[in-house]
Coordinates of C-alpha atoms (C1' of nucleotides) in Angstrom, one line a residue:
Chain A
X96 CA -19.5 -41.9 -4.1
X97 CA -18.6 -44.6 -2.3
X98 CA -14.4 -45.0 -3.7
X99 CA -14.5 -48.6 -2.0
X100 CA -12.6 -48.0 1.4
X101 CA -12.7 -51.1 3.9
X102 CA -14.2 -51.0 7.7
X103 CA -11.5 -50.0 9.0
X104 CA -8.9 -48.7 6.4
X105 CA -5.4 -47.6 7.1
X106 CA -5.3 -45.1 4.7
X107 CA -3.0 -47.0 3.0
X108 CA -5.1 -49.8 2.4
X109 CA -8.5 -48.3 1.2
X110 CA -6.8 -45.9 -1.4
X111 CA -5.6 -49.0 -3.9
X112 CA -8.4 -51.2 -3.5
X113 CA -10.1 -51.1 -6.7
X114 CA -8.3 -49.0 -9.6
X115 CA -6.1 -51.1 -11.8
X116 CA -3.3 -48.8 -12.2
X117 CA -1.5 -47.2 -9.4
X118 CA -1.8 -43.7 -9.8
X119 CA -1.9 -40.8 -7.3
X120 CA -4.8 -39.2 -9.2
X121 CA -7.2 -42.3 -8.2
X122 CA -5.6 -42.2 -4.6
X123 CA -6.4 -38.6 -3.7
X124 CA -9.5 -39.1 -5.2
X125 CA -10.4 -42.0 -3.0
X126 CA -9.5 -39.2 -0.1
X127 CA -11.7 -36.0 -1.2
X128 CA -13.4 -37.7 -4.3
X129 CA -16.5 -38.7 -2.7
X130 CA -19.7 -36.3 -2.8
X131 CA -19.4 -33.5 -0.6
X132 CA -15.7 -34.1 0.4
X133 CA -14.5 -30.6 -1.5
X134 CA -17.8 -28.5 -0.8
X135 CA -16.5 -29.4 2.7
X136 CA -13.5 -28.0 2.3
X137 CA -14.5 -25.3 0.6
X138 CA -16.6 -24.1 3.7
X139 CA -13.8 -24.9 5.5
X140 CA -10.9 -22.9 3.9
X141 CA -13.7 -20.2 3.8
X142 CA -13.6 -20.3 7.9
X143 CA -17.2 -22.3 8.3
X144 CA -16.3 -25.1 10.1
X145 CA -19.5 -25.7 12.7
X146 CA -21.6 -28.4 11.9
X147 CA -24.4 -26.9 11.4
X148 CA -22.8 -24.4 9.4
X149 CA -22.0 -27.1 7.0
X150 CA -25.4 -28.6 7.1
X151 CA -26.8 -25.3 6.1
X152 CA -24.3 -24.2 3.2
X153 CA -24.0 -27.4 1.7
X154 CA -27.0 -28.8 2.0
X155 CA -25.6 -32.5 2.6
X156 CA -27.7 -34.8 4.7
X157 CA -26.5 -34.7 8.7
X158 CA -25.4 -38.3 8.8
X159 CA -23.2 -38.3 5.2
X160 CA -21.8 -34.7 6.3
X161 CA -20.7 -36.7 9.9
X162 CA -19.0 -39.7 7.9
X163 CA -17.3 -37.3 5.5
X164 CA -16.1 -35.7 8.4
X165 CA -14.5 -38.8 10.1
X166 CA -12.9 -39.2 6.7
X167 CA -11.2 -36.1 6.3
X168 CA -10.1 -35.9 9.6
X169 CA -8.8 -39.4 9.5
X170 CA -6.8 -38.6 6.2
X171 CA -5.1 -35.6 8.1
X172 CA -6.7 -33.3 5.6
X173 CA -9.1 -31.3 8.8
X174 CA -8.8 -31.5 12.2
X175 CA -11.6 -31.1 14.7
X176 CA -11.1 -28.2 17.1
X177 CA -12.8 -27.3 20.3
X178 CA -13.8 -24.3 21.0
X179 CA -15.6 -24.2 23.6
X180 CA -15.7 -26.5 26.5
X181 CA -19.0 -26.0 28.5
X182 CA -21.1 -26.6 26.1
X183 CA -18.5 -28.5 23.8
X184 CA -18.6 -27.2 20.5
X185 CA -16.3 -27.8 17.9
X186 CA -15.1 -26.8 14.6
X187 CA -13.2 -28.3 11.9
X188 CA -10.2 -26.7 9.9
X189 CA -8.4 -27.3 7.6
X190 CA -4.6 -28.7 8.3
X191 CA -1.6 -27.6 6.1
X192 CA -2.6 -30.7 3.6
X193 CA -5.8 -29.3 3.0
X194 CA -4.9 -26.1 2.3
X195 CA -2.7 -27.5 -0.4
X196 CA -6.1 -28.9 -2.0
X197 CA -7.4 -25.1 -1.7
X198 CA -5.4 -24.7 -5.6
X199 CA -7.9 -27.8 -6.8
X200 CA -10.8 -25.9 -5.8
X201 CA -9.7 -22.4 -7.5
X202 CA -9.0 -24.8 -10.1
X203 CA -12.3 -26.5 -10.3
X204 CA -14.0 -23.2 -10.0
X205 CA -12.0 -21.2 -13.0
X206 CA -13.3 -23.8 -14.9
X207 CA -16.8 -23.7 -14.0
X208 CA -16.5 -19.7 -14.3
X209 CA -15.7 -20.4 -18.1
X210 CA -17.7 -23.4 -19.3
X211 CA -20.8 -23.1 -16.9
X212 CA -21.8 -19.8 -16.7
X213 CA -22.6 -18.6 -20.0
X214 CA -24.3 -15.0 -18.2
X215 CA -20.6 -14.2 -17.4
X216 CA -21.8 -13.4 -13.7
X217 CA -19.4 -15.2 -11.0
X218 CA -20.9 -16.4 -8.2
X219 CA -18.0 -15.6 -6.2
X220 CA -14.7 -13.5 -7.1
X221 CA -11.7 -14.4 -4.8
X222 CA -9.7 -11.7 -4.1
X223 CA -5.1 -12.4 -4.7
X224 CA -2.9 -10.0 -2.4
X225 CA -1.8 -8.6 -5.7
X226 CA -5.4 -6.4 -5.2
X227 CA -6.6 -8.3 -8.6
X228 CA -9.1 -10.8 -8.7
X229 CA -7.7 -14.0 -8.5
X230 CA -7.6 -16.0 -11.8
X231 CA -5.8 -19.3 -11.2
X232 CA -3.0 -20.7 -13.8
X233 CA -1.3 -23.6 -13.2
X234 CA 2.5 -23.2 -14.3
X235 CA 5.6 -25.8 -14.6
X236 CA 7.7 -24.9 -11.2
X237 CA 10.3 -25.6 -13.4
X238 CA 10.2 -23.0 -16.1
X239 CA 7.5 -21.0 -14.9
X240 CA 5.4 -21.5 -18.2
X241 CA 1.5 -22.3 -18.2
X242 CA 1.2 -25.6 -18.6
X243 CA -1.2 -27.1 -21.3
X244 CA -1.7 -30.6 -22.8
X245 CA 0.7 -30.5 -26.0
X246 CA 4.0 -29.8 -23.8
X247 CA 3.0 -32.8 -21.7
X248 CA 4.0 -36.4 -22.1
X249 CA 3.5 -39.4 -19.7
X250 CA 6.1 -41.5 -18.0
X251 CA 4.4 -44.3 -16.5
X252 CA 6.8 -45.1 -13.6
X253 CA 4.7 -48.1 -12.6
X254 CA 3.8 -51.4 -14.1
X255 CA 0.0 -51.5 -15.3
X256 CA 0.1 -48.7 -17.7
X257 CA -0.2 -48.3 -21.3
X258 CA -0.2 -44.5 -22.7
X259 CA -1.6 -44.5 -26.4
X260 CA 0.0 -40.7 -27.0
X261 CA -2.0 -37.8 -27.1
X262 CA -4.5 -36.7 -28.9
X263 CA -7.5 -34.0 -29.1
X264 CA -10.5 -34.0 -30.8
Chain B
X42 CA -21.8 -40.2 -6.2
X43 CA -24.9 -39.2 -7.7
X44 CA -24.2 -35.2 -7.5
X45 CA -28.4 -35.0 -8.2
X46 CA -29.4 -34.2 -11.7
X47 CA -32.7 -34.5 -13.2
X48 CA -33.7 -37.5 -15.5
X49 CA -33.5 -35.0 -18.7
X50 CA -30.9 -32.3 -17.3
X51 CA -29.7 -29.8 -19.7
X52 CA -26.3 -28.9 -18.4
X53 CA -27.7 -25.4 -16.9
X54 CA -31.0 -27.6 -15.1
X55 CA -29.0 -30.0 -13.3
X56 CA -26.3 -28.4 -11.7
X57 CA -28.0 -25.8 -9.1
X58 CA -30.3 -28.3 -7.9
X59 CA -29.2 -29.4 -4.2
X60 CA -26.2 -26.9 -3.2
X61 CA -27.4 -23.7 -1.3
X62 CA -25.4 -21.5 -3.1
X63 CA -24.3 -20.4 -6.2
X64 CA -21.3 -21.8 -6.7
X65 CA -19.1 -23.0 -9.6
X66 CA -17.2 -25.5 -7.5
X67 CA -20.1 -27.1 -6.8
X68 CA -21.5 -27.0 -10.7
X69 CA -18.0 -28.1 -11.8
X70 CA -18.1 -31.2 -10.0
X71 CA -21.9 -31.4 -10.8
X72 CA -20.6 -32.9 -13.9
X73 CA -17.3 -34.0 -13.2
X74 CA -17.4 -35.0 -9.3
X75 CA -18.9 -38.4 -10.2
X76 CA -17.2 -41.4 -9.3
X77 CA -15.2 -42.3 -12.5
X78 CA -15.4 -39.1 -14.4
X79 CA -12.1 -38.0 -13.6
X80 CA -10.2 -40.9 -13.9
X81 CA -12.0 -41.2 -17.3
X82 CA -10.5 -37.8 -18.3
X83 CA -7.2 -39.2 -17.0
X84 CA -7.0 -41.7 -19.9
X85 CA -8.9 -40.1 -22.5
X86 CA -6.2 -37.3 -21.6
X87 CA -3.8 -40.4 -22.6
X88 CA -4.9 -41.3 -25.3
X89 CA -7.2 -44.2 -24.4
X90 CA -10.5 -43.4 -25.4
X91 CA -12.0 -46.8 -26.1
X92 CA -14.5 -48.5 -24.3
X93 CA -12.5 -51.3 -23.3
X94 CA -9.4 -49.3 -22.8
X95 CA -11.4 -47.4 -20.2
X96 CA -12.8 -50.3 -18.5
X97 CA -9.6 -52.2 -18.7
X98 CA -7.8 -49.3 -16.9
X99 CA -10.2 -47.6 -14.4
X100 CA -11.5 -50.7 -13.6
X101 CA -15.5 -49.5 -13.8
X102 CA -18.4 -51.4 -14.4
X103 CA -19.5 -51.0 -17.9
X104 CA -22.9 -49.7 -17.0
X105 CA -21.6 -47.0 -15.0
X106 CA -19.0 -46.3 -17.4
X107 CA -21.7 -46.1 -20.1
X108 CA -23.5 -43.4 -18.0
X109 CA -20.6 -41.3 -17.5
X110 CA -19.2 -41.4 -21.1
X111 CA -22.7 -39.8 -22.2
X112 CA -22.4 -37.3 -19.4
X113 CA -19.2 -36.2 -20.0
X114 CA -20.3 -35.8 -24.0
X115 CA -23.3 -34.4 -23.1
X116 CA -21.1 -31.7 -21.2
X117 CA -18.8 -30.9 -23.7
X118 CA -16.0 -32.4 -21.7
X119 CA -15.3 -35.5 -24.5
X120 CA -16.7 -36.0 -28.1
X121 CA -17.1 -39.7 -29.5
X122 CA -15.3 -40.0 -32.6
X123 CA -15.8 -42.8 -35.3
X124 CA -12.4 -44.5 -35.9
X125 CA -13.7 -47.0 -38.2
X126 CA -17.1 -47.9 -40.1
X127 CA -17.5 -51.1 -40.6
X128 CA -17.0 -52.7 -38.4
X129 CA -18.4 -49.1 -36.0
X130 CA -16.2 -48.6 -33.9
X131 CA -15.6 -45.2 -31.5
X132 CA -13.0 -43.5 -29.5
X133 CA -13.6 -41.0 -27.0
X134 CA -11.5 -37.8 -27.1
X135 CA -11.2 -34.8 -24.8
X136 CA -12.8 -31.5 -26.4
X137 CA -11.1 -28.3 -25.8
X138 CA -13.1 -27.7 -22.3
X139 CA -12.1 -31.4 -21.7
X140 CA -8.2 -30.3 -22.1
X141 CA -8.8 -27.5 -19.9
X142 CA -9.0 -29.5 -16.7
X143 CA -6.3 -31.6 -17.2
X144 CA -4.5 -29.0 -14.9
X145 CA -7.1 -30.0 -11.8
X146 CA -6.1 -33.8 -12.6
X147 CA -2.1 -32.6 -12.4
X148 CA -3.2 -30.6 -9.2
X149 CA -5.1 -33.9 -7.7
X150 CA -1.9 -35.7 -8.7
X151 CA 0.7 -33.5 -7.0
X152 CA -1.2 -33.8 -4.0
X153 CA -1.1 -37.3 -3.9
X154 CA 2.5 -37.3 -4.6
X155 CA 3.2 -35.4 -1.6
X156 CA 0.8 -36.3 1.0
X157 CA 0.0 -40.5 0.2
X158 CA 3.3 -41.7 -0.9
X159 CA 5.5 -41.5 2.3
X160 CA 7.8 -44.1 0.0
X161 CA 8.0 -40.7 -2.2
X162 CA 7.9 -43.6 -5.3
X163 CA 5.7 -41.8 -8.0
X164 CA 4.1 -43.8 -10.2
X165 CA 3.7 -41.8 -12.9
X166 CA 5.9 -39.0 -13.8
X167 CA 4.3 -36.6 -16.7
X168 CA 7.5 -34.5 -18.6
X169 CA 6.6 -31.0 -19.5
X170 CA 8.2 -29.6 -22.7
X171 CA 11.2 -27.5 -20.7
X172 CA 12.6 -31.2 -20.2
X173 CA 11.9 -31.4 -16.3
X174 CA 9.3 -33.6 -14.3
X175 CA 6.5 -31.7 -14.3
X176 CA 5.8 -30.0 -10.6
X177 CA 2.2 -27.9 -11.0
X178 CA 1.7 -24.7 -9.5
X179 CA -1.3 -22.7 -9.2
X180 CA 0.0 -18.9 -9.8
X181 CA -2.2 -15.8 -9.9
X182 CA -2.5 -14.8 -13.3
X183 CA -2.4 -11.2 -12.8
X184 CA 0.9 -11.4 -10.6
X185 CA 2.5 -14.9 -11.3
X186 CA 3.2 -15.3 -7.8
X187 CA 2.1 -18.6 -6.4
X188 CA -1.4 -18.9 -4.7
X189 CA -1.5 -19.1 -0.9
X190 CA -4.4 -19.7 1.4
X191 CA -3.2 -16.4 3.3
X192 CA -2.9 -14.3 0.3
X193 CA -7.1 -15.1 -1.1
X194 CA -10.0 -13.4 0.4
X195 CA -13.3 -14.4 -1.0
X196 CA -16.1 -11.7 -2.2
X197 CA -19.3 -13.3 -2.7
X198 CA -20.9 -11.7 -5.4
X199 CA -24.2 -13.3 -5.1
X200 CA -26.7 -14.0 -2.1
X201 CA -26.3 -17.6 0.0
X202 CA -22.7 -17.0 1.2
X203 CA -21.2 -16.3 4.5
X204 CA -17.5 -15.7 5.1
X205 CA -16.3 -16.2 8.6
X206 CA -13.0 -15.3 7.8
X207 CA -9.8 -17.6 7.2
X208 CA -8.5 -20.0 10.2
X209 CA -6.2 -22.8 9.9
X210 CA -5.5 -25.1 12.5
Chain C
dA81 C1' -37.6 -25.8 38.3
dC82 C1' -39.4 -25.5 33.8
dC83 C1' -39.4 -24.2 28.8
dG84 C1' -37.7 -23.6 24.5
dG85 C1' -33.5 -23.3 21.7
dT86 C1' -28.9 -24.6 19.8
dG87 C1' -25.1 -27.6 18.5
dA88 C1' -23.6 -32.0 17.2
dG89 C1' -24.7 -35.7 16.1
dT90 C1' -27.4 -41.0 15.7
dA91 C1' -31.3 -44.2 14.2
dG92 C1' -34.3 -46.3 10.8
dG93 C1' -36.3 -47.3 6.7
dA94 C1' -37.2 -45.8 1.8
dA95 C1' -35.0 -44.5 -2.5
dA96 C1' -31.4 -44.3 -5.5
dT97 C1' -26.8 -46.1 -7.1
dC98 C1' -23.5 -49.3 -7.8
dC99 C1' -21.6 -53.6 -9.1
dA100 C1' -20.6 -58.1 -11.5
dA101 C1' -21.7 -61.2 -14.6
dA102 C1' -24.3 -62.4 -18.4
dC103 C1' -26.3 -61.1 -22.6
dT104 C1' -26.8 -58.7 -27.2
dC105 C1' -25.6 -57.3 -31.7
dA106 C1' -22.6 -56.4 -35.5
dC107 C1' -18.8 -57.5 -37.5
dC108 C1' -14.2 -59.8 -38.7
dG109 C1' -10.7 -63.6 -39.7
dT110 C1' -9.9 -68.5 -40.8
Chain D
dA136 C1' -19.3 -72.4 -39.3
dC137 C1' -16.8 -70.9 -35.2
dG138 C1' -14.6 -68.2 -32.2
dG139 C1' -13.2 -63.4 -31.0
dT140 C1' -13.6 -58.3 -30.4
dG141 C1' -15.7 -53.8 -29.6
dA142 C1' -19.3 -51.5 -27.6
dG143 C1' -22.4 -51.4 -25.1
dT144 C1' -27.4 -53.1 -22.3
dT145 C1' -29.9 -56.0 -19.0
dT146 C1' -30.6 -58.1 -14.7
dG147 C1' -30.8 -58.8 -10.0
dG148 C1' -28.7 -58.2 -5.7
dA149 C1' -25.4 -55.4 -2.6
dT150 C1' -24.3 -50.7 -1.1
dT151 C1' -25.0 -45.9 -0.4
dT152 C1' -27.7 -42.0 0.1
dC153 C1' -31.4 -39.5 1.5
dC154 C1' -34.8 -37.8 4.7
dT155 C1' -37.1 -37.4 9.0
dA156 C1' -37.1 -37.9 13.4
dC157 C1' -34.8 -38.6 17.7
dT158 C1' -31.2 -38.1 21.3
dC159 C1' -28.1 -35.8 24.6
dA160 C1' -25.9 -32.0 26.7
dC161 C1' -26.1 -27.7 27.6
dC162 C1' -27.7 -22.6 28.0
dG163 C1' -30.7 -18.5 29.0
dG164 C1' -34.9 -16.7 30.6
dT165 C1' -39.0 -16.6 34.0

DNA sequence: ACCGGTGAGTAGGAAATCCAAACTCACCGT
DNA sequence: ACGGTGAGTTTGGATTTCCTACTCACCGGT
């Protein structure tokens, strides 16, 4: 992608360059949004952290895989650890904010499960403590219910918004 | 981004193309990893399906916007409804599938609440039903408890994958 | 000491994307 | 007739990506 970040960004600065609205949807985006960012982390949370490693399983291009790299480290989301000195090699992992992105990916790939893959065969099954395979809902904290559009409305707490109401086709 | 996809991609064609695995992560955001596409879900999600709406509040170029409104439809993710002949005019709206990863955008959201806004000023708050400020969880369907990075093991059930084993920094 | 191999990148140019502004086309209101 | 709106398409230049090759540091075997 290319979410518009400056030289030398603060990660303050590069996250509100270009969308209209302040939102913290277009901000995270600007973080992991760019191509490659979340197969990263995928690898990552799966324990593949090695360079090459990377290379290999996501098939990203050595120099894009080394900026995106810089990137995530710099937005705390990895960190880049040795080990071993003598030859130094390192690996990334993922820091306590990434693994709070980990619900995003079982997110992203629940969906794919249903809509993409009409065969019905999962590429992958995650596996929950509970002994069951893992099929993500996302609930209200609150009440504990599953959350779905029609018990959501918008508060824009911001100037720049305008929220039409919903509606579904 | 560019998440390679042939110049005539039926939705099964384009999405395996590049990635080394089988994955639906990766075919997930094969057709909604773009740059845009999300925050064009966002306000089609609002309510604010037109064209000038969405440029208006994403702040895309129309060209690229174009591009990614036919993607999306071509996906199944949004349909493009007629909300007046003469003079034509067209909304888009989320389809069902479209609805169904609004949770990843609430996911993406919280995130950004809690890791980019040190101020801890939202600038959106989104109301769920039970009358409290909607805080997403991703629970395990099968237990309801909520999912933790130390609680998933992953089981490849296709060829391309290796699992090192979970680490975290 | 030499040879080949591995890990972690960097360098350089071609190819693809992205972007902004201008342009189109159909219609409407006055 | 004139200006304005919605929904895009075109154009040409600025960025990014992609691919291949190269580096540099080290190791292990002979």
């Amino acid at each position: 992608m290319g979410w518009k970040f400056q030289p030398s960004p603060t990660l303050s600065l590069m996250a509100a360059s270009k969308d209209p609205r302040p939102c913290s949807i277009a901000d995270t985006l600007a973080v992991v949004g760019e191509k490659y960012s979340l197969l990263v982390l995928r690898e990552v949370c799966l324990g593949n952290g090695r360079f090459d490693q990377l290379v290999r399983n996501i098939g990203a291009p050595r120099d894009i895989l080394a900026t995106r790299l810089r990137r995530l480290v710099d937005a705390g989301i990895l960190v880049k650890q040795p080990y071993s000195e003598r030859p130094q090699r390192f690996e990334y992992r993922p820091t306590r904010a990434g693994l709070e992105l980990e619900p995003v990916l079982m997110t992203l790939m629940a969906w794919g499960d249903r809509h993409l893959r009409t065969d019905g065969d999962r590429p992958m099954v995650v596996e929950h403590s509970c002994g069951r395979a893992l099929a993500p809902v996302v609930t209200c904290r609150a009440c504990g219910d599953e959350v779905r559009h029609e018990d959501l409305r918008a508060h824009p707490q911001a100037p720049g918004w305008t929220v039409t109401g919903p509606a579904v086709a």
